[in-house]
GROMACS .gro file of C-alpha atoms in nm:
model
  342
    1MET     CA    1  10.417   9.477  10.480
    2ILE     CA    2  10.116   9.709  10.470
    3THR     CA    3   9.972   9.964  10.235
    4THR     CA    4   9.721  10.245  10.297
    5VAL     CA    5   9.434  10.326  10.065
    6THR     CA    6   9.311  10.685  10.110
    7PHE     CA    7   8.999  10.833   9.948
    8GLN     CA    8   8.706  11.066  10.010
    9ILE     CA    9   8.339  10.982  10.051
   10GLY     CA   10   8.127  11.107   9.762
   11PRO     CA   11   7.788  11.279   9.762
   12ASN     CA   12   7.483  11.118   9.927
   13PRO     CA   13   7.668  10.834  10.097
   14PRO     CA   14   7.485  10.527  10.225
   15PRO     CA   15   7.401  10.554  10.593
   16ARG     CA   16   7.643  10.283  10.708
   17LEU     CA   17   8.022  10.306  10.697
   18ASP     CA   18   8.069   9.960  10.549
   19LYS     CA   19   7.828  10.031  10.263
   20ALA     CA   20   7.978  10.374  10.197
   21LEU     CA   21   8.326  10.225  10.175
   22GLY     CA   22   8.201   9.952   9.944
   23ARG     CA   23   8.061  10.218   9.711
   24ASP     CA   24   8.352  10.463   9.713
   25VAL     CA   25   8.669  10.259   9.763
   26PRO     CA   26   8.888  10.289   9.447
   27ASP     CA   27   8.851  10.000   9.205
   28ASP     CA   28   9.225   9.945   9.189
   29ALA     CA   29   9.225   9.867   9.563
   30ALA     CA   30   9.037   9.547   9.472
   31LEU     CA   31   8.866   9.534   9.813
   32SER     CA   32   8.524   9.370   9.843
   33ARG     CA   33   8.250   9.486  10.079
   34SER     CA   34   8.295   9.178  10.295
   35ARG     CA   35   8.671   9.239  10.320
   36LEU     CA   36   8.613   9.605  10.408
   37ALA     CA   37   8.367   9.504  10.680
   38ARG     CA   38   8.631   9.281  10.837
   39LEU     CA   39   8.892   9.557  10.815
   40ILE     CA   40   8.659   9.797  10.997
   41VAL     CA   41   8.610   9.555  11.287
   42ASP     CA   42   8.987   9.491  11.295
   43GLY     CA   43   9.054   9.863  11.347
   44ALA     CA   44   9.213   9.916  11.007
   45VAL     CA   45   8.980  10.200  10.897
   46SER     CA   46   9.001  10.562  11.005
   47VAL     CA   47   8.764  10.847  10.921
   48ASP     CA   48   8.914  11.197  10.933
   49GLY     CA   49   9.197  11.057  11.144
   50GLN     CA   50   8.977  10.868  11.392
   51VAL     CA   51   8.976  10.488  11.396
   52ILE     CA   52   8.620  10.355  11.356
   53ILE     CA   53   8.539   9.993  11.439
   54ASP     CA   54   8.159  10.007  11.403
   55PRO     CA   55   8.039   9.910  11.052
   56ARG     CA   56   7.715  10.100  11.124
   57PHE     CA   57   7.895  10.430  11.184
   58ARG     CA   58   7.720  10.712  10.997
   59ILE     CA   59   7.971  10.877  10.767
   60ALA     CA   60   7.935  11.216  10.597
   61GLU     CA   61   8.000  11.332  10.243
   62GLY     CA   62   8.357  11.457  10.196
   63ALA     CA   63   8.503  11.258  10.488
   64THR     CA   64   8.858  11.133  10.432
   65VAL     CA   65   8.895  10.759  10.478
   66ALA     CA   66   9.220  10.569  10.524
   67VAL     CA   67   9.216  10.189  10.501
   68THR     CA   68   9.527  10.005  10.615
   69VAL     CA   69   9.566   9.678  10.429
   70ALA     CA   70   9.833   9.413  10.475
   71VAL     CA   71   9.998   9.317  10.148
   72ALA     CA   72   9.859   8.980  10.045
   73GLU     CA   73  10.056   8.689  10.188
   74GLU     CA   74  10.184   8.407   9.976
   75SER     CA   75   9.944   8.114   9.977
   76HIS     CA   76  10.028   7.796  10.163
   77ILE     CA   77   9.911   7.615   9.848
   78GLY     CA   78  10.207   7.550   9.623
   79ALA     CA   79  10.233   7.667   9.265
   80GLU     CA   80  10.256   7.382   9.012
   81ASP     CA   81  10.341   7.413   8.644
   82ILE     CA   82  10.040   7.226   8.510
   83PRO     CA   83   9.916   7.311   8.158
   84LEU     CA   84   9.587   7.501   8.147
   85HIS     CA   85   9.341   7.562   7.866
   86VAL     CA   86   9.273   7.932   7.926
   87VAL     CA   87   8.957   8.055   7.752
   88PHE     CA   88   8.968   8.415   7.883
   89GLU     CA   89   9.181   8.616   8.123
   90ASP     CA   90   9.214   8.978   8.236
   91ASP     CA   91   9.328   9.160   8.551
   92ASP     CA   92   9.019   9.049   8.745
   93LEU     CA   93   8.937   8.693   8.650
   94ILE     CA   94   9.030   8.386   8.450
   95VAL     CA   95   8.808   8.133   8.271
   96VAL     CA   96   8.950   7.787   8.203
   97ASN     CA   97   8.830   7.471   8.034
   98LYS     CA   98   8.905   7.205   8.295
   99PRO     CA   99   9.007   6.858   8.177
  100ALA     CA  100   8.877   6.532   8.319
  101GLY     CA  101   9.075   6.399   8.613
  102MET     CA  102   9.164   6.737   8.766
  103VAL     CA  103   9.037   6.828   9.113
  104VAL     CA  104   8.950   7.196   9.154
  105HIS     CA  105   9.081   7.262   9.506
  106PRO     CA  106   9.337   7.081   9.727
  107ALA     CA  107   9.192   6.850   9.990
  108PRO     CA  108   9.337   6.590  10.228
  109GLY     CA  109   9.316   6.321   9.961
  110THR     CA  110   9.446   6.543   9.681
  111PRO     CA  111   9.702   6.789   9.821
  112GLY     CA  112   9.847   6.871   9.480
  113GLY     CA  113   9.789   6.856   9.108
  114THR     CA  114   9.473   7.064   9.138
  115LEU     CA  115   9.336   7.351   8.937
  116VAL     CA  116   9.421   7.591   9.219
  117ASN     CA  117   9.786   7.477   9.216
  118ALA     CA  118   9.793   7.536   8.841
  119LEU     CA  119   9.625   7.878   8.866
  120ILE     CA  120   9.869   8.001   9.132
  121HIS     CA  121  10.157   7.915   8.900
  122HIS     CA  122   9.990   8.053   8.588
  123CYS     CA  123   9.868   8.380   8.738
  124GLY     CA  124  10.178   8.451   8.947
  125ASP     CA  125  10.201   8.813   9.059
  126THR     CA  126   9.875   8.905   8.884
  127LEU     CA  127   9.691   8.759   9.188
  128SER     CA  128   9.634   9.069   9.401
  129GLY     CA  129   9.489   8.864   9.685
  130VAL     CA  130   9.159   8.714   9.793
  131GLY     CA  131   9.089   8.750  10.164
  132GLY     CA  132   9.446   8.867  10.222
  133MET     CA  133   9.603   8.565  10.054
  134LYS     CA  134   9.760   8.539   9.709
  135ARG     CA  135   9.531   8.274   9.571
  136PRO     CA  136   9.256   8.249   9.312
  137GLY     CA  137   8.901   8.296   9.435
  138ILE     CA  138   8.704   7.982   9.359
  139VAL     CA  139   8.333   8.067   9.338
  140HIS     CA  140   8.207   7.738   9.193
  141ARG     CA  141   8.338   7.391   9.129
  142ILE     CA  142   8.287   7.103   8.891
  143ASP     CA  143   8.359   6.742   8.979
  144LYS     CA  144   8.699   6.587   8.921
  145GLU     CA  145   8.588   6.381   8.622
  146THR     CA  146   8.358   6.647   8.476
  147THR     CA  147   8.508   6.862   8.202
  148GLY     CA  148   8.436   7.218   8.105
  149LEU     CA  149   8.422   7.585   8.195
  150LEU     CA  150   8.505   7.735   8.531
  151VAL     CA  151   8.571   8.097   8.634
  152ALA     CA  152   8.806   8.204   8.915
  153ALA     CA  153   8.863   8.551   9.057
  154LYS     CA  154   9.208   8.712   9.070
  155THR     CA  155   9.109   8.992   9.311
  156ASP     CA  156   8.910   9.015   9.630
  157ARG     CA  157   8.658   9.252   9.472
  158ALA     CA  158   8.602   9.028   9.170
  159HIS     CA  159   8.559   8.730   9.400
  160HIS     CA  160   8.289   8.908   9.598
  161HIS     CA  161   8.089   9.017   9.291
  162LEU     CA  162   8.114   8.678   9.121
  163ALA     CA  163   8.005   8.504   9.441
  164GLU     CA  164   7.701   8.734   9.458
  165GLN     CA  165   7.600   8.635   9.104
  166PHE     CA  166   7.628   8.264   9.182
  167ALA     CA  167   7.428   8.312   9.502
  168ALA     CA  168   7.157   8.495   9.308
  169HIS     CA  169   7.152   8.220   9.041
  170THR     CA  170   7.204   8.476   8.763
  171VAL     CA  171   7.505   8.294   8.616
  172LYS     CA  172   7.421   8.102   8.299
  173ARG     CA  173   7.551   7.746   8.311
  174ARG     CA  174   7.461   7.476   8.063
  175TYR     CA  175   7.592   7.121   8.062
  176LEU     CA  176   7.598   6.848   7.800
  177ALA     CA  177   7.561   6.491   7.919
  178VAL     CA  178   7.505   6.143   7.777
  179CYS     CA  179   7.247   5.941   7.966
  180TYR     CA  180   7.092   5.596   7.957
  181GLY     CA  181   6.752   5.601   7.793
  182VAL     CA  182   6.567   5.898   7.649
  183PRO     CA  183   6.367   6.120   7.890
  184ALA     CA  184   6.027   6.151   7.723
  185PRO     CA  185   5.706   6.320   7.840
  186ASN     CA  186   5.497   6.026   7.720
  187ASP     CA  187   5.684   5.784   7.947
  188PRO     CA  188   5.437   5.689   8.224
  189ARG     CA  189   5.720   5.555   8.441
  190LEU     CA  190   5.893   5.893   8.435
  191ARG     CA  191   5.576   6.085   8.512
  192GLY     CA  192   5.520   5.862   8.813
  193ILE     CA  193   5.851   5.953   8.981
  194LYS     CA  194   5.809   6.199   9.266
  195GLY     CA  195   5.970   6.537   9.196
  196THR     CA  196   5.975   6.482   8.819
  197SER     CA  197   5.759   6.670   8.569
  198PHE     CA  198   5.765   6.817   8.220
  199GLU     CA  199   5.734   7.180   8.116
  200ALA     CA  200   5.646   7.334   7.780
  201GLY     CA  201   5.881   7.229   7.502
  202ASN     CA  202   5.931   6.880   7.652
  203ILE     CA  203   6.164   7.020   7.917
  204LEU     CA  204   6.226   6.770   8.196
  205LYS     CA  205   6.217   6.930   8.542
  206VAL     CA  206   6.349   6.752   8.850
  207GLN     CA  207   6.274   6.928   9.178
  208THR     CA  208   6.378   6.771   9.509
  209MET     CA  209   6.589   6.837   9.814
  210LEU     CA  210   6.949   6.714   9.819
  211GLY     CA  211   7.165   6.625  10.116
  212ARG     CA  212   7.439   6.388  10.221
  213HIS     CA  213   7.363   6.019  10.194
  214LYS     CA  214   7.284   5.865  10.534
  215THR     CA  215   7.552   5.594  10.515
  216ASP     CA  216   7.795   5.713  10.245
  217ARG     CA  217   7.924   6.063  10.322
  218GLN     CA  218   8.085   6.091   9.978
  219ARG     CA  219   7.746   6.075   9.806
  220GLN     CA  220   7.446   6.304   9.782
  221ALA     CA  221   7.092   6.173   9.808
  222VAL     CA  222   6.745   6.287   9.704
  223SER     CA  223   6.505   6.372   9.985
  224PHE     CA  224   6.168   6.541  10.020
  225THR     CA  225   6.193   6.616  10.391
  226SER     CA  226   6.545   6.750  10.451
  227GLY     CA  227   6.846   6.890  10.269
  228ARG     CA  228   6.875   7.182  10.029
  229HIS     CA  229   6.629   7.279   9.757
  230ALA     CA  230   6.752   7.172   9.412
  231VAL     CA  231   6.603   7.215   9.064
  232THR     CA  232   6.747   7.071   8.741
  233ARG     CA  233   6.606   7.107   8.391
  234ALA     CA  234   6.704   6.903   8.087
  235ARG     CA  235   6.611   6.862   7.724
  236VAL     CA  236   6.697   6.591   7.475
  237VAL     CA  237   6.942   6.713   7.211
  238GLU     CA  238   6.965   6.386   7.020
  239PRO     CA  239   6.851   6.029   7.087
  240PHE     CA  240   7.072   5.734   6.993
  241GLY     CA  241   6.991   5.374   6.905
  242THR     CA  242   6.713   5.195   6.720
  243PRO     CA  243   6.494   5.192   6.920
  244PRO     CA  244   6.644   5.486   7.115
  245CYS     CA  245   6.831   5.369   7.426
  246ALA     CA  246   7.062   5.662   7.508
  247ALA     CA  247   7.059   6.037   7.456
  248LEU     CA  248   7.271   6.347   7.445
  249ILE     CA  249   7.098   6.592   7.678
  250GLU     CA  250   7.144   6.956   7.771
  251CYS     CA  251   7.101   7.034   8.141
  252TRP     CA  252   7.079   7.362   8.329
  253LEU     CA  253   7.059   7.442   8.696
  254GLU     CA  254   6.822   7.666   8.886
  255THR     CA  255   7.032   7.583   9.192
  256GLY     CA  256   7.390   7.463   9.219
  257ARG     CA  257   7.427   7.171   9.458
  258THR     CA  258   7.702   6.910   9.482
  259HIS     CA  259   7.661   6.640   9.214
  260GLN     CA  260   7.317   6.784   9.133
  261ILE     CA  261   7.283   6.678   8.769
  262ARG     CA  262   7.423   6.333   8.837
  263VAL     CA  263   7.190   6.271   9.133
  264HIS     CA  264   6.880   6.408   8.965
  265MET     CA  265   6.927   6.217   8.640
  266ALA     CA  266   6.983   5.895   8.835
  267HIS     CA  267   6.673   5.970   9.044
  268CYS     CA  268   6.455   5.980   8.736
  269GLY     CA  269   6.606   5.663   8.589
  270HIS     CA  270   6.837   5.827   8.335
  271ALA     CA  271   7.177   5.804   8.501
  272LEU     CA  272   7.476   5.939   8.314
  273ILE     CA  273   7.681   5.690   8.119
  274GLY     CA  274   8.007   5.615   8.300
  275ASP     CA  275   7.897   5.757   8.637
  276PRO     CA  276   8.065   5.527   8.895
  277VAL     CA  277   7.875   5.669   9.193
  278TYR     CA  278   7.515   5.732   9.088
  279GLY     CA  279   7.497   5.534   8.767
  280TRP     CA  280   7.520   5.169   8.696
  281ARG     CA  281   7.690   4.969   8.425
  282ARG     CA  282   7.376   4.898   8.231
  283LYS     CA  283   7.415   4.700   7.915
  284LEU     CA  284   7.235   4.858   7.624
  285SER     CA  285   7.046   4.622   7.400
  286PRO     CA  286   7.268   4.487   7.119
  287LYS     CA  287   6.961   4.519   6.898
  288ALA     CA  288   6.954   4.897   6.956
  289ILE     CA  289   7.318   4.991   6.898
  290SER     CA  290   7.619   4.835   6.735
  291GLU     CA  291   7.867   4.605   6.905
  292GLY     CA  292   8.118   4.892   6.900
  293GLY     CA  293   7.868   5.124   7.067
  294THR     CA  294   7.795   4.868   7.338
  295ALA     CA  295   8.168   4.832   7.405
  296ALA     CA  296   8.218   5.210   7.415
  297VAL     CA  297   7.945   5.253   7.676
  298ALA     CA  298   8.086   4.972   7.892
  299ALA     CA  299   8.439   5.114   7.874
  300PHE     CA  300   8.363   5.484   7.924
  301PRO     CA  301   8.576   5.571   8.230
  302ARG     CA  302   8.394   5.871   8.378
  303GLN     CA  303   8.055   6.038   8.403
  304ALA     CA  304   7.974   6.174   8.056
  305LEU     CA  305   7.922   6.532   8.171
  306HIS     CA  306   8.065   6.855   8.030
  307ALA     CA  307   8.017   7.216   8.145
  308ALA     CA  308   7.967   7.359   7.799
  309THR     CA  309   7.837   7.715   7.853
  310LEU     CA  310   7.920   7.981   8.111
  311GLY     CA  311   7.785   8.336   8.116
  312PHE     CA  312   7.799   8.614   8.375
  313GLN     CA  313   7.850   8.987   8.424
  314HIS     CA  314   8.208   9.104   8.449
  315PRO     CA  315   8.254   9.191   8.818
  316VAL     CA  316   8.421   9.526   8.743
  317SER     CA  317   8.310   9.650   8.400
  318GLY     CA  318   7.958   9.505   8.418
  319GLU     CA  319   7.996   9.369   8.063
  320THR     CA  320   7.802   9.052   7.986
  321LEU     CA  321   8.046   8.770   7.913
  322ALA     CA  322   7.956   8.437   7.756
  323PHE     CA  323   8.182   8.141   7.683
  324GLU     CA  324   8.138   7.803   7.520
  325ALA     CA  325   8.362   7.496   7.529
  326GLU     CA  326   8.312   7.230   7.266
  327ILE     CA  327   8.232   6.879   7.380
  328PRO     CA  328   8.558   6.694   7.464
  329ALA     CA  329   8.710   6.426   7.245
  330ASP     CA  330   8.616   6.130   7.466
  331MET     CA  331   8.249   6.227   7.469
  332ARG     CA  332   8.255   6.291   7.093
  333GLU     CA  333   8.396   5.943   7.039
  334LEU     CA  334   8.132   5.794   7.270
  335LEU     CA  335   7.855   5.963   7.071
  336ARG     CA  336   8.010   5.849   6.743
  337ALA     CA  337   8.025   5.490   6.866
  338ILE     CA  338   7.667   5.473   6.995
  339GLY     CA  339   7.549   5.643   6.677
  340GLU     CA  340   7.686   5.366   6.455
  341LYS     CA  341   7.432   5.140   6.294
  342GLY     CA  342   7.434   4.783   6.414
   0.00000   0.00000   0.00000
């Protein structure tokens, strides 16, 4: 099935057809600039009755454009009735608070039970299609065992605009984590680690390159010669233990790389409690925390990391949106246990 979107080009159009269509296509068509560019090349766009396949075609004010669009196909990913904690939803996007243990997108090892399976079921016919397929547009991910906020697009246009914001690093993302030790600017060991420094306000900055580990393709590794540029900042929210031996920290990303916070905190010697890949099962001194706190750290089953804050511009209205998700129960209990007096 196909549908045709017809509209006229407004005053002072951009010089290229693809950019003019991106500016003037009706919002309710939910077509992104990248999707329109593909439709032009595919011969699905006509100008005043003539099919144009050159995105650089110079179009004039008042020209009548017809865009032929196939109705979005059903996704090959199955819908699954999995409960979701929906924080916000409208016609263009949905924000959820992901639980621990849920993979974001199906993969060979996890073909079902994912956030995408749940979103397809939850959103149903409100998914107008991303890239011609009835599926949510995933513009960022958080690890399976990381909890917290994630936004997905319900339309092609919303997907494009959200992806632009993530690419430009204008999306506000803050994480809460529990790490071994307390990152402190007066720690000579920490200051001696390459790529690690402190900024005003005792803000820890870790700046390296990240790429796949040479022998373990499931891991990321710090490098200073290859990989992708990555910058993480962190501040101590509260130290725990007497003397302090663990801390609740707030982290934020200048870049968004796979496992970035986990790799960077491990690189500087402050791995996240419970991290089975980059951390280690360190035993905290029984003189610093209680026996119950020591047991809670040893038993914590996942990396203690939570995507607590998410802020961005609405892809259609331009409104600034900001969301917060309180720290999950398992991390609250961990903090309570390590905060007990011995």
